[in-house]
Amino acid sequence: MHLAMRMLLAGLLLVVAGAAGATAQVPDRIFIKGRDYALDTNPLEGQLRDRPGFPPENVSRSTANWRGYVAHWAIDGDRLLLRRVEVRLYDRQTEQESVIDLLPELSPRARRWPPPGTAVR
């Protein structure tokens, strides 16, 4: 009987573990030497989590992006620069989705990279 209970418990654990799959999250992005890469961390998460009004009420969330934003970073020489903080918004009246950059709102003195008018491949 003891063995039968163990086998039943093991079978239940396998079923529960299989049903508890999670959606992968959209990663932040980093631009290094002309190439775009997925960033396996979210450096802004701690700063934005408790920020009043962030993310905006009408942020368009999905199971692939629970944090509500994607940060875009770049390496410029020996500096790590935040290029933009992309947020998708949903307008219930028009039923349209739009993408905005919250970087100017989050840090009005932030230096943009690349500078306006500079092409980035």
PDB file of C-alpha atoms in Angstrom:
ATOM      1  CA  MET A   1       0.000   0.000   0.000  1.00  0.00           C
ATOM      2  CA  HIS A   2       2.816   2.362   0.809  1.00  0.00           C
ATOM      3  CA  LEU A   3       4.324   1.871  -2.684  1.00  0.00           C
ATOM      4  CA  ALA A   4       0.932   2.438  -4.331  1.00  0.00           C
ATOM      5  CA  MET A   5       0.538   5.772  -2.519  1.00  0.00           C
ATOM      6  CA  ARG A   6       4.005   6.876  -3.612  1.00  0.00           C
ATOM      7  CA  MET A   7       3.248   5.990  -7.224  1.00  0.00           C
ATOM      8  CA  LEU A   8      -0.063   7.851  -7.087  1.00  0.00           C
ATOM      9  CA  LEU A   9       1.628  10.916  -5.580  1.00  0.00           C
ATOM     10  CA  ALA A  10       4.393  10.819  -8.210  1.00  0.00           C
ATOM     11  CA  GLY A  11       1.792  10.568 -10.982  1.00  0.00           C
ATOM     12  CA  LEU A  12      -0.159  13.530  -9.581  1.00  0.00           C
ATOM     13  CA  LEU A  13       3.013  15.611  -9.340  1.00  0.00           C
ATOM     14  CA  LEU A  14       3.838  14.899 -12.985  1.00  0.00           C
ATOM     15  CA  VAL A  15       0.345  15.950 -14.088  1.00  0.00           C
ATOM     16  CA  VAL A  16       0.407  19.161 -12.028  1.00  0.00           C
ATOM     17  CA  ALA A  17       3.938  20.074 -13.152  1.00  0.00           C
ATOM     18  CA  GLY A  18       2.981  19.582 -16.796  1.00  0.00           C
ATOM     19  CA  ALA A  19      -0.100  21.787 -16.465  1.00  0.00           C
ATOM     20  CA  ALA A  20       1.782  24.583 -14.686  1.00  0.00           C
ATOM     21  CA  GLY A  21       3.775  25.723 -17.712  1.00  0.00           C
ATOM     22  CA  ALA A  22       4.516  29.440 -17.940  1.00  0.00           C
ATOM     23  CA  THR A  23       4.720  31.837 -20.858  1.00  0.00           C
ATOM     24  CA  ALA A  24       8.212  33.145 -21.549  1.00  0.00           C
ATOM     25  CA  GLN A  25       8.485  36.884 -20.953  1.00  0.00           C
ATOM     26  CA  VAL A  26       9.460  39.369 -23.651  1.00  0.00           C
ATOM     27  CA  PRO A  27      13.047  40.332 -22.799  1.00  0.00           C
ATOM     28  CA  ASP A  28      14.546  43.787 -22.636  1.00  0.00           C
ATOM     29  CA  ARG A  29      16.826  44.453 -25.616  1.00  0.00           C
ATOM     30  CA  ILE A  30      20.461  45.586 -25.826  1.00  0.00           C
ATOM     31  CA  PHE A  31      22.291  46.974 -28.866  1.00  0.00           C
ATOM     32  CA  ILE A  32      25.998  46.086 -28.953  1.00  0.00           C
ATOM     33  CA  LYS A  33      28.380  46.796 -31.854  1.00  0.00           C
ATOM     34  CA  GLY A  34      25.606  47.052 -34.416  1.00  0.00           C
ATOM     35  CA  ARG A  35      23.666  43.994 -33.263  1.00  0.00           C
ATOM     36  CA  ASP A  36      20.480  43.661 -31.237  1.00  0.00           C
ATOM     37  CA  TYR A  37      20.381  41.046 -28.447  1.00  0.00           C
ATOM     38  CA  ALA A  38      17.885  39.826 -25.860  1.00  0.00           C
ATOM     39  CA  LEU A  39      18.870  40.915 -22.356  1.00  0.00           C
ATOM     40  CA  ASP A  40      18.335  38.156 -19.803  1.00  0.00           C
ATOM     41  CA  THR A  41      17.615  40.573 -16.969  1.00  0.00           C
ATOM     42  CA  ASN A  42      15.348  43.553 -16.354  1.00  0.00           C
ATOM     43  CA  PRO A  43      17.557  46.290 -14.846  1.00  0.00           C
ATOM     44  CA  LEU A  44      14.704  48.800 -14.512  1.00  0.00           C
ATOM     45  CA  GLU A  45      12.325  46.455 -12.725  1.00  0.00           C
ATOM     46  CA  GLY A  46      13.307  47.496  -9.203  1.00  0.00           C
ATOM     47  CA  GLN A  47      13.102  51.215 -10.005  1.00  0.00           C
ATOM     48  CA  LEU A  48       9.779  51.038 -11.822  1.00  0.00           C
ATOM     49  CA  ARG A  49       7.906  48.543  -9.643  1.00  0.00           C
ATOM     50  CA  ASP A  50       6.964  51.059  -6.938  1.00  0.00           C
ATOM     51  CA  ARG A  51       6.803  54.160  -9.125  1.00  0.00           C
ATOM     52  CA  PRO A  52       3.391  55.884  -8.782  1.00  0.00           C
ATOM     53  CA  GLY A  53       1.417  55.762 -12.017  1.00  0.00           C
ATOM     54  CA  PHE A  54       3.651  53.179 -13.667  1.00  0.00           C
ATOM     55  CA  PRO A  55       2.731  51.458 -15.771  1.00  0.00           C
ATOM     56  CA  PRO A  56      -0.103  53.626 -17.096  1.00  0.00           C
ATOM     57  CA  GLU A  57      -3.638  52.355 -16.430  1.00  0.00           C
ATOM     58  CA  ASN A  58      -4.273  51.636 -20.090  1.00  0.00           C
ATOM     59  CA  VAL A  59      -1.112  49.571 -20.605  1.00  0.00           C
ATOM     60  CA  SER A  60      -1.744  46.654 -22.909  1.00  0.00           C
ATOM     61  CA  ARG A  61      -0.545  43.652 -20.911  1.00  0.00           C
ATOM     62  CA  SER A  62      -0.144  40.139 -22.168  1.00  0.00           C
ATOM     63  CA  THR A  63       0.947  36.889 -20.614  1.00  0.00           C
ATOM     64  CA  ALA A  64       4.253  37.449 -22.420  1.00  0.00           C
ATOM     65  CA  ASN A  65       4.847  40.861 -20.784  1.00  0.00           C
ATOM     66  CA  TRP A  66       3.441  41.125 -17.260  1.00  0.00           C
ATOM     67  CA  ARG A  67       5.774  43.996 -16.361  1.00  0.00           C
ATOM     68  CA  GLY A  68       4.132  46.170 -19.039  1.00  0.00           C
ATOM     69  CA  TYR A  69       7.235  47.515 -20.787  1.00  0.00           C
ATOM     70  CA  VAL A  70      10.334  46.611 -22.766  1.00  0.00           C
ATOM     71  CA  ALA A  71      13.490  48.619 -22.102  1.00  0.00           C
ATOM     72  CA  HIS A  72      15.953  49.127 -24.957  1.00  0.00           C
ATOM     73  CA  TRP A  73      19.606  49.555 -23.980  1.00  0.00           C
ATOM     74  CA  ALA A  74      22.850  50.197 -25.847  1.00  0.00           C
ATOM     75  CA  ILE A  75      26.565  50.008 -25.182  1.00  0.00           C
ATOM     76  CA  ASP A  76      28.368  53.164 -26.351  1.00  0.00           C
ATOM     77  CA  GLY A  77      32.082  52.866 -25.656  1.00  0.00           C
ATOM     78  CA  ASP A  78      32.257  52.161 -21.939  1.00  0.00           C
ATOM     79  CA  ARG A  79      28.751  53.446 -21.168  1.00  0.00           C
ATOM     80  CA  LEU A  80      25.460  51.606 -20.810  1.00  0.00           C
ATOM     81  CA  LEU A  81      22.689  53.817 -22.159  1.00  0.00           C
ATOM     82  CA  LEU A  82      18.944  53.517 -21.915  1.00  0.00           C
ATOM     83  CA  ARG A  83      17.569  54.236 -25.398  1.00  0.00           C
ATOM     84  CA  ARG A  84      13.840  53.959 -24.725  1.00  0.00           C
ATOM     85  CA  VAL A  85      11.192  52.396 -22.520  1.00  0.00           C
ATOM     86  CA  GLU A  86       8.562  51.004 -24.851  1.00  0.00           C
ATOM     87  CA  VAL A  87       5.025  50.665 -23.511  1.00  0.00           C
ATOM     88  CA  ARG A  88       2.014  49.430 -25.469  1.00  0.00           C
ATOM     89  CA  LEU A  89      -1.203  51.274 -24.669  1.00  0.00           C
ATOM     90  CA  TYR A  90      -4.749  50.271 -25.486  1.00  0.00           C
ATOM     91  CA  ASP A  91      -7.454  52.852 -26.238  1.00  0.00           C
ATOM     92  CA  ARG A  92     -10.811  51.320 -25.348  1.00  0.00           C
ATOM     93  CA  GLN A  93     -12.773  53.911 -27.334  1.00  0.00           C
ATOM     94  CA  THR A  94     -10.986  53.336 -30.629  1.00  0.00           C
ATOM     95  CA  GLU A  95      -9.981  49.752 -29.788  1.00  0.00           C
ATOM     96  CA  GLN A  96      -6.511  50.595 -31.086  1.00  0.00           C
ATOM     97  CA  GLU A  97      -3.124  49.786 -29.634  1.00  0.00           C
ATOM     98  CA  SER A  98      -0.219  52.221 -29.781  1.00  0.00           C
ATOM     99  CA  VAL A  99       3.408  52.165 -28.691  1.00  0.00           C
ATOM    100  CA  ILE A 100       4.919  55.056 -26.765  1.00  0.00           C
ATOM    101  CA  ASP A 101       8.352  55.780 -25.332  1.00  0.00           C
ATOM    102  CA  LEU A 102       8.177  56.636 -21.623  1.00  0.00           C
ATOM    103  CA  LEU A 103      11.871  57.511 -21.304  1.00  0.00           C
ATOM    104  CA  PRO A 104      11.299  61.304 -21.478  1.00  0.00           C
ATOM    105  CA  GLU A 105       8.664  61.036 -18.729  1.00  0.00           C
ATOM    106  CA  LEU A 106      10.751  58.732 -16.529  1.00  0.00           C
ATOM    107  CA  SER A 107      13.943  60.746 -16.893  1.00  0.00           C
ATOM    108  CA  PRO A 108      13.494  64.162 -18.536  1.00  0.00           C
ATOM    109  CA  ARG A 109      17.275  64.762 -18.562  1.00  0.00           C
ATOM    110  CA  ALA A 110      18.101  61.390 -20.099  1.00  0.00           C
ATOM    111  CA  ARG A 111      20.396  61.566 -23.089  1.00  0.00           C
ATOM    112  CA  ARG A 112      18.929  59.909 -26.123  1.00  0.00           C
ATOM    113  CA  TRP A 113      21.021  57.353 -27.948  1.00  0.00           C
ATOM    114  CA  PRO A 114      21.449  57.468 -30.778  1.00  0.00           C
ATOM    115  CA  PRO A 115      21.036  61.222 -31.127  1.00  0.00           C
ATOM    116  CA  PRO A 116      17.987  62.258 -33.183  1.00  0.00           C
ATOM    117  CA  GLY A 117      18.670  61.915 -36.896  1.00  0.00           C
ATOM    118  CA  THR A 118      21.324  59.207 -36.446  1.00  0.00           C
ATOM    119  CA  ALA A 119      20.581  55.970 -38.282  1.00  0.00           C
ATOM    120  CA  VAL A 120      20.889  52.724 -36.343  1.00  0.00           C
ATOM    121  CA  ARG A 121      20.810  49.412 -38.144  1.00  0.00           C
TER     122      ARG A 121
END
